[in-house]
Short mmCIF file of C-alpha atoms and ligand atoms in Angstrom, two decimals:
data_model
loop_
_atom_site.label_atom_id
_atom_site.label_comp_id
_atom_site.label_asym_id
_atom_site.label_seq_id
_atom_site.Cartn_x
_atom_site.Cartn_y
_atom_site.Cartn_z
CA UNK N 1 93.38 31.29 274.37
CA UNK N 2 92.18 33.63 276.69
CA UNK N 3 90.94 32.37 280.17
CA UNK N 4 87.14 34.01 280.32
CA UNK N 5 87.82 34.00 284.33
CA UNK N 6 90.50 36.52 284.20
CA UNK N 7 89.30 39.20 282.13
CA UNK N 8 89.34 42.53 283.84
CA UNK N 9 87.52 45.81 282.88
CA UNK N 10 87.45 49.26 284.40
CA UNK N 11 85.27 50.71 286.89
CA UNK N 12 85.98 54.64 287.35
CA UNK N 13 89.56 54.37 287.67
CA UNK N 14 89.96 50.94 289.31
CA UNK N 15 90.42 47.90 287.18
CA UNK N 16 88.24 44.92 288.64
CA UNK N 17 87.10 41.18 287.15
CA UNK N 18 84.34 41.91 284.41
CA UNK N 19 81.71 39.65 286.32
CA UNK N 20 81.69 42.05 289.40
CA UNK N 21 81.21 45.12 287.32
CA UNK N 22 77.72 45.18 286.83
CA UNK N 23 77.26 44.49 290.44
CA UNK N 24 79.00 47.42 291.47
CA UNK N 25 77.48 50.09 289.15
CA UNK N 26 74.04 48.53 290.50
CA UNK N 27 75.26 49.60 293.89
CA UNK N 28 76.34 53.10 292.65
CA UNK N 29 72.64 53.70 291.11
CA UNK N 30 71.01 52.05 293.84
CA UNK N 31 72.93 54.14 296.20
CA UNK N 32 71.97 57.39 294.35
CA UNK N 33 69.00 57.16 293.03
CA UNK N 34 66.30 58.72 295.49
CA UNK N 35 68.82 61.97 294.80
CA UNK N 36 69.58 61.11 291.04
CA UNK N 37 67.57 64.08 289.49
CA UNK N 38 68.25 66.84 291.90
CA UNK N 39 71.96 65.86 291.31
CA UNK N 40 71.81 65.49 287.72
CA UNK N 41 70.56 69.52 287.42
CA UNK N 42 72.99 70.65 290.24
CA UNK N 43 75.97 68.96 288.61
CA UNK N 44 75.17 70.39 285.04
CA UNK N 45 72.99 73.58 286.68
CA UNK N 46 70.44 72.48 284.79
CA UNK N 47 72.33 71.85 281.47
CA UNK N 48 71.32 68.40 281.12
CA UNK N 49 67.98 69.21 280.32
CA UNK N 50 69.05 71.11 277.02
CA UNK N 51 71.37 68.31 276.29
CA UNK N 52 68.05 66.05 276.53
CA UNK N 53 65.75 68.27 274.65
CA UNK N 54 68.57 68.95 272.02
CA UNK N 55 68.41 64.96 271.50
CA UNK N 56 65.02 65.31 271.28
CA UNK N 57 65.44 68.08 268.81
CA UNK N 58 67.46 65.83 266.77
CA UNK N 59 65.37 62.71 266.85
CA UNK N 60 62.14 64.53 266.01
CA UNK N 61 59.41 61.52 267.90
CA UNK N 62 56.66 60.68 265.62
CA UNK N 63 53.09 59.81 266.32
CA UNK N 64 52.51 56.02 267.08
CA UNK N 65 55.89 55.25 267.51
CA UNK N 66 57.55 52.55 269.90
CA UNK N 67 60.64 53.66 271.83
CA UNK N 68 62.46 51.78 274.12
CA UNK N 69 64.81 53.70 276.21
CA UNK N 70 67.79 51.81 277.59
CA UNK N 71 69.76 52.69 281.02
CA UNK N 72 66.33 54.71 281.06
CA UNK N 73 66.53 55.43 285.05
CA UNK N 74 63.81 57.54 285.69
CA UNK N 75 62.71 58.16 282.55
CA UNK N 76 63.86 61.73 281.73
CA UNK N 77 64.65 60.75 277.68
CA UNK N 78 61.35 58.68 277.43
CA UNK N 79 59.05 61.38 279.24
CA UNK N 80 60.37 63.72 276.55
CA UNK N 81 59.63 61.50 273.89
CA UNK N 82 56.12 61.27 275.13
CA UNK N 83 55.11 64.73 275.39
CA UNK N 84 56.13 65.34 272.00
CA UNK N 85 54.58 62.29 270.09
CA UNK N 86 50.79 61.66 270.62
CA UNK N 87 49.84 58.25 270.80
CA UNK N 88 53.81 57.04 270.93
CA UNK N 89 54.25 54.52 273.67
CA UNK N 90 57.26 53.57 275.39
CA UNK N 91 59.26 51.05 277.32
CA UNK N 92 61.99 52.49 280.11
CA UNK N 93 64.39 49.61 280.73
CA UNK N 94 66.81 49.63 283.31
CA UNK N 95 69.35 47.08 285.73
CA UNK N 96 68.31 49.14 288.47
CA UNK N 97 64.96 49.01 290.24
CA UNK N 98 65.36 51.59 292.57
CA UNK N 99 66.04 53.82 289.62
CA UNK N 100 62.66 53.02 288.19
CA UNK N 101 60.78 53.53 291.33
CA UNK N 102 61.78 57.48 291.35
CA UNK N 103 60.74 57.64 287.48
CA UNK N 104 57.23 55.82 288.13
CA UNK N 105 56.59 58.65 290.68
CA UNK N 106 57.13 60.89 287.97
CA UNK N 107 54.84 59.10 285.45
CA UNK N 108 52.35 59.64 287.88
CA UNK N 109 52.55 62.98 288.36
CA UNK N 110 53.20 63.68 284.60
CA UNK N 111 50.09 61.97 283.72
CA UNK N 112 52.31 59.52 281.46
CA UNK N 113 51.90 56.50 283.08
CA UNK N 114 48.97 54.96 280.94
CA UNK N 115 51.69 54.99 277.92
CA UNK N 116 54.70 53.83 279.71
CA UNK N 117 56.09 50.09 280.63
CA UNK N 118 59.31 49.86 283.11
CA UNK N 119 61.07 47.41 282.73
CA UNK N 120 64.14 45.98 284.91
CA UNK N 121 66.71 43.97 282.09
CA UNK N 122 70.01 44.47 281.26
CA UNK N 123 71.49 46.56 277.97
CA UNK N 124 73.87 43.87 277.02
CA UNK N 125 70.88 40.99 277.03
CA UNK N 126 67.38 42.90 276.42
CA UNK N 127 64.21 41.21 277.48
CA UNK N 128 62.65 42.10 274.18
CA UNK N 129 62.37 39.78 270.87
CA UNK N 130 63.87 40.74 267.64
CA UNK N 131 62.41 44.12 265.49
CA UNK N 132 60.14 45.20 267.96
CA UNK N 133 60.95 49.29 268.65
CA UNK N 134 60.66 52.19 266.23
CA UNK N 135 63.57 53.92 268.14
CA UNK N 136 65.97 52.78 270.76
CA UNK N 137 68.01 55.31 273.03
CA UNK N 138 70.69 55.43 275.38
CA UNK N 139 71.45 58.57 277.70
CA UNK N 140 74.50 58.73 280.19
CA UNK N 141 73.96 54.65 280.37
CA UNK N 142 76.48 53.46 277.73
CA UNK N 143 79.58 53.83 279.77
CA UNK N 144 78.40 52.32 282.69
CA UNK N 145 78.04 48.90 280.63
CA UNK N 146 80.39 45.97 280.80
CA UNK N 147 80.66 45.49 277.00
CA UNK N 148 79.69 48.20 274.97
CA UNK N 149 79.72 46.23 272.12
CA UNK N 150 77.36 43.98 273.69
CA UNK N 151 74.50 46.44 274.38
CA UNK N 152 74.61 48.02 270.69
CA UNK N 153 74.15 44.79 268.84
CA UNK N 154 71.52 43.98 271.52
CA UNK N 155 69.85 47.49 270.11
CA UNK N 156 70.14 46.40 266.71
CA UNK N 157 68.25 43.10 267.20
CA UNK N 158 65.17 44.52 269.01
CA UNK N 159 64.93 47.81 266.82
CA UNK N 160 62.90 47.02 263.47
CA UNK N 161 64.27 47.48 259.83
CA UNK N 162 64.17 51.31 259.21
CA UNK N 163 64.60 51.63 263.36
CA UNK N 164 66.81 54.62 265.02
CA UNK N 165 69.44 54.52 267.54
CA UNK N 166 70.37 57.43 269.63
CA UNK N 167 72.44 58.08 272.26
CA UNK N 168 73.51 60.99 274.81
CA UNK N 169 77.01 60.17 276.34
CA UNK N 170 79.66 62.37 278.03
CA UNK N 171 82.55 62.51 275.57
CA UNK N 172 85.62 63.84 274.99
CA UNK N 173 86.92 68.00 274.35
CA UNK N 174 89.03 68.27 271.73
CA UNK N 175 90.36 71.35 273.16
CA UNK N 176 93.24 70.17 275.43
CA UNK N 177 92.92 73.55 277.45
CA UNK N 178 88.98 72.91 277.60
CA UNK N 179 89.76 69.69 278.96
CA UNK N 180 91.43 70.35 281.74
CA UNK N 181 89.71 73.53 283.25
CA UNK N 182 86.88 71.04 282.40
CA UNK N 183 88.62 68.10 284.81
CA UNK N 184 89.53 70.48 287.59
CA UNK N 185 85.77 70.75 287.89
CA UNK N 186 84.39 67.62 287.46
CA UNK N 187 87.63 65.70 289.66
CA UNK N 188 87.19 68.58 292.18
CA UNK N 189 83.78 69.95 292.74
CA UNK N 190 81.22 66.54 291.71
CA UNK N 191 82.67 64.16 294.33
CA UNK N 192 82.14 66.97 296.84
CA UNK N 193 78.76 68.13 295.71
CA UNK N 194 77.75 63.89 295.61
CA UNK N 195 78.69 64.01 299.51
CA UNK N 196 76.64 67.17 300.78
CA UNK N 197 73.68 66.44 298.96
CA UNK N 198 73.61 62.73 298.30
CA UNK N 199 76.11 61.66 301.09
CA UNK N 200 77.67 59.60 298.78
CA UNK N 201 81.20 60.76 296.99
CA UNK N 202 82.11 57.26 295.96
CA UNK N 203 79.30 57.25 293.97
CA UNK N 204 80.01 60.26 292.11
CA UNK N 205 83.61 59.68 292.06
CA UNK N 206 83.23 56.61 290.20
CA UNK N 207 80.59 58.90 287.38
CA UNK N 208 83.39 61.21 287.03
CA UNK N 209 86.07 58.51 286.46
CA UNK N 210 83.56 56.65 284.37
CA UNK N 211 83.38 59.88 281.73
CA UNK N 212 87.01 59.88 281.27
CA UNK N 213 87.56 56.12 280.20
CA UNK N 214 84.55 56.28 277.65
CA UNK N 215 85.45 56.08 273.69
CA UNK N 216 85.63 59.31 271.86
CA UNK N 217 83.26 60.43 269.57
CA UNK N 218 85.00 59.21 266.26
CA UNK N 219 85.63 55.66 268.06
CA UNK N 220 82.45 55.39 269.69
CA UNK N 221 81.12 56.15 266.41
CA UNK N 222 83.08 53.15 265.20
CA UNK N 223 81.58 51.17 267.18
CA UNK N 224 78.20 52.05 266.36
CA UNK N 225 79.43 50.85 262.40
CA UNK N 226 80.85 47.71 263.89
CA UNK N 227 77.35 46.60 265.34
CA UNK N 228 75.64 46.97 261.88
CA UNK N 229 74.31 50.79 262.06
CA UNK N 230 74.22 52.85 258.92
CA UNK N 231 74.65 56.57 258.29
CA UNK N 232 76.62 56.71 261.47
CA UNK N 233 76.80 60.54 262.82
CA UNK N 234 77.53 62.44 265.78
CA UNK N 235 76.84 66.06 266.83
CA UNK N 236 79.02 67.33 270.00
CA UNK N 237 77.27 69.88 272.64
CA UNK N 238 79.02 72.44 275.19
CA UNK N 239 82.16 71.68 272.89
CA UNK N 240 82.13 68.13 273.11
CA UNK N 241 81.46 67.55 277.13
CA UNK N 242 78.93 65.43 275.65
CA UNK N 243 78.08 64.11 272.01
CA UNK N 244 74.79 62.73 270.53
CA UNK N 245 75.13 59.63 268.02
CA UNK N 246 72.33 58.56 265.45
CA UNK N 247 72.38 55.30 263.43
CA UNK N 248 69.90 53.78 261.83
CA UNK N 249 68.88 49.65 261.06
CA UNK N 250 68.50 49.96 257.46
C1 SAM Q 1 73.55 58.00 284.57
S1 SAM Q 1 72.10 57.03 284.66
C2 SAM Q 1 71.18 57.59 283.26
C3 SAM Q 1 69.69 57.60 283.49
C4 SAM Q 1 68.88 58.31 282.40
N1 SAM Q 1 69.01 57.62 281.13
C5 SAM Q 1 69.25 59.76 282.25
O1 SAM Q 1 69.70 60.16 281.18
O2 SAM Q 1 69.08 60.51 283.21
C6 SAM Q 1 72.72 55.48 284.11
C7 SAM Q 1 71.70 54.37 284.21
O3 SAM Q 1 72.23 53.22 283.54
C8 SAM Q 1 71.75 52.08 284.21
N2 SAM Q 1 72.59 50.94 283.79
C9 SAM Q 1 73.91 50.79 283.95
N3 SAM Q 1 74.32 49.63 283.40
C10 SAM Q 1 73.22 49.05 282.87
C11 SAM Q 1 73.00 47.84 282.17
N4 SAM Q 1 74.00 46.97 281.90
N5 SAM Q 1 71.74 47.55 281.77
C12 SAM Q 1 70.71 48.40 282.05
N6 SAM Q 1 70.87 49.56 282.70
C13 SAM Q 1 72.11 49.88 283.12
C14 SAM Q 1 71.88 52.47 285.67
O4 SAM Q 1 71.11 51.63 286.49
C15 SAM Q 1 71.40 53.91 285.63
O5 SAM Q 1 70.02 54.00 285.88
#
C-alpha cells in the first residue's frame, strides 16, 4: 500500500510532495495577479479573447441560467456568460483571493456586479451542495489542480441532471513541427515577457511548464468519461494550442 505522505506530483517541471502544490500555484497567482489580464492578451496578443468567445460560441448561455465558473480568476469566462444571457446569474470561484479582487473591479465597471457572487473554494472540494448549477466551466484552471480527477467529479456533483461542463485548456499540437516552433516561443519569449512586465519569470515559467505536462485532448477527454460525463467532445483551436471539452450530467 501506498504511503499517502510520499506521493509526489508535478509543478511546471519540478516534481514536489502533492500537499505543497496547491500552496505554490497560490503563490504563482497571487504573485501575478494585479498584471494577470494585461499578460494574458500580451502573451496570446489578444488571442485569448477569441478562444473565450469561441467557448462561448459553443456553449450558447441561456436566459435564467446558473453558471458557476471554476479557477474563475477575474472573471473573464463568467463576464461573457453574462452579457450574453439576460437574467443568468453566476458564481466565480477561485483558491486565490487576490485573483478575485482584480475581477470585482471589473464587475464594477462592467455593471455586472448585481448578478455575480465570488467565491474563494477550491476545484477539487467545491463549497456548493449537490445539483445546484445549470453549467459549470473551467478556463486555463484545470492544469493548475492537484488531482484532476478530483475537481471533475466535484463538477459533476454540484451541476444538476441535464447540467453542462466546459472547459478551455492549453493542449497539445498534433503537428510535431507545430509543436516545436510553438515551444521555442512559449520556453523562450513568456518567461521573458512575465519579467518586464510582471517582474516575475518564475511565475510564468512555471505556466509554460504547466501546459506541457497537461493530458491531451483524447486523454483529457477520458477523463471527463471517467468522472461520469456523457457525450464527451472536444473541438481544438489555433491547431490544438488549446482545446475546448463539453460533457454533459445526463
Ligand atoms: C490561468 S488562471 C485562469 C483564470 C480565468 N479562468 C481565465 O481564463 O482567465 C488559473 C486560475 O486557477 C486558479 N486555481 C488554481 N488551482 C485552483 C484550485 N485548486 N481551486 C480553485 N482555483 C484554482 C488560480 O488561482 C487562477 O486564478
Amino acid at each position: 500500500m501506498s504511503d499517502d505522505s510520499t506521493k509526489t506530483t508535478h509543478f511546471g517541471e519540478r516534481t514536489v510532495p502533492e500537499d505543497d502544490k496547491k500552496g505554490l500555484v497560490h503563490g504563482v497567482f497571487s504573485s501575478v495577479a494585479s498584471r494577470y489580464d494585461v499578460m494574458n492578451d500580451l502573451m496570446s496578443g489578444g488571442v485569448h479573447r477569441v478562444w473565450k468567445d469561441a467557448m462561448m460560441d459553443w456553449l450558447a448561455p441561456r436566459p435564467g441560467q446558473r453558471l458557476l465558473d471554476v479557477a474563475g480568476g477575474t472573471g473573464d469566462i463568467a463576464f461573457r456568460f453574462l452579457r450574453r444571457a439576460p437574467d443568468a446569474t453566476a458564481v466565480v470561484c477561485d483558491m486565490t483571493e487576490d485573483m478575485l479582487v482584480e475581477g470585482r473591479k471589473r464587475a464594477d465597471a462592467e455593471r455586472l456586479a448585481e448578478r455575480l457572487d465570488w467565491v474563494v473554494g477550491d476545484a477539487m472540494d467545491l463549497p456548493f451542495e449537490d445539483n445546484t448549477f445549470d453549467v459549470v466551466t473551467n478556463s486555463f484552471g484545470t492544469r493548475n489542480v492537484t488531482r484532476i480527477e478530483d475537481s471533475l467529479s466535484e463538477a459533476f456533483r454540484v451541476l444538476r441532471p441535464g447540467g453542462r461542463l466546459m472547459t478551455l485548456e492549453f493542449s497539445q499540437l498534433p503537428n510535431p513541427a507545430m509543436q516545436w516552433a510553438y515551444d521555442r516561443y512559449s520556453y523562450n519569449l513568456i518567461p521573458v515577457m512575465g519579467q518586464v512586465v510582471a517582474n516575475d519569470r518564475d511565475s510564468y515559467q512555471y505556466l509554460v511548464e504547466s501546459i506541457r505536462k497537461f493530458p491531451d485532448q483524447e486523454r483529457f477527454a477520458a477523463m471527463i468519461r471517467t468522472a461520469g460525463f456523457e457525450q464527451v467532445k472536444y473541438r481544438n483551436m489555433s491547431m490544438g494550442v488549446v482545446a475546448l471539452h463539453s460533457g454533459w450530467k445526463l
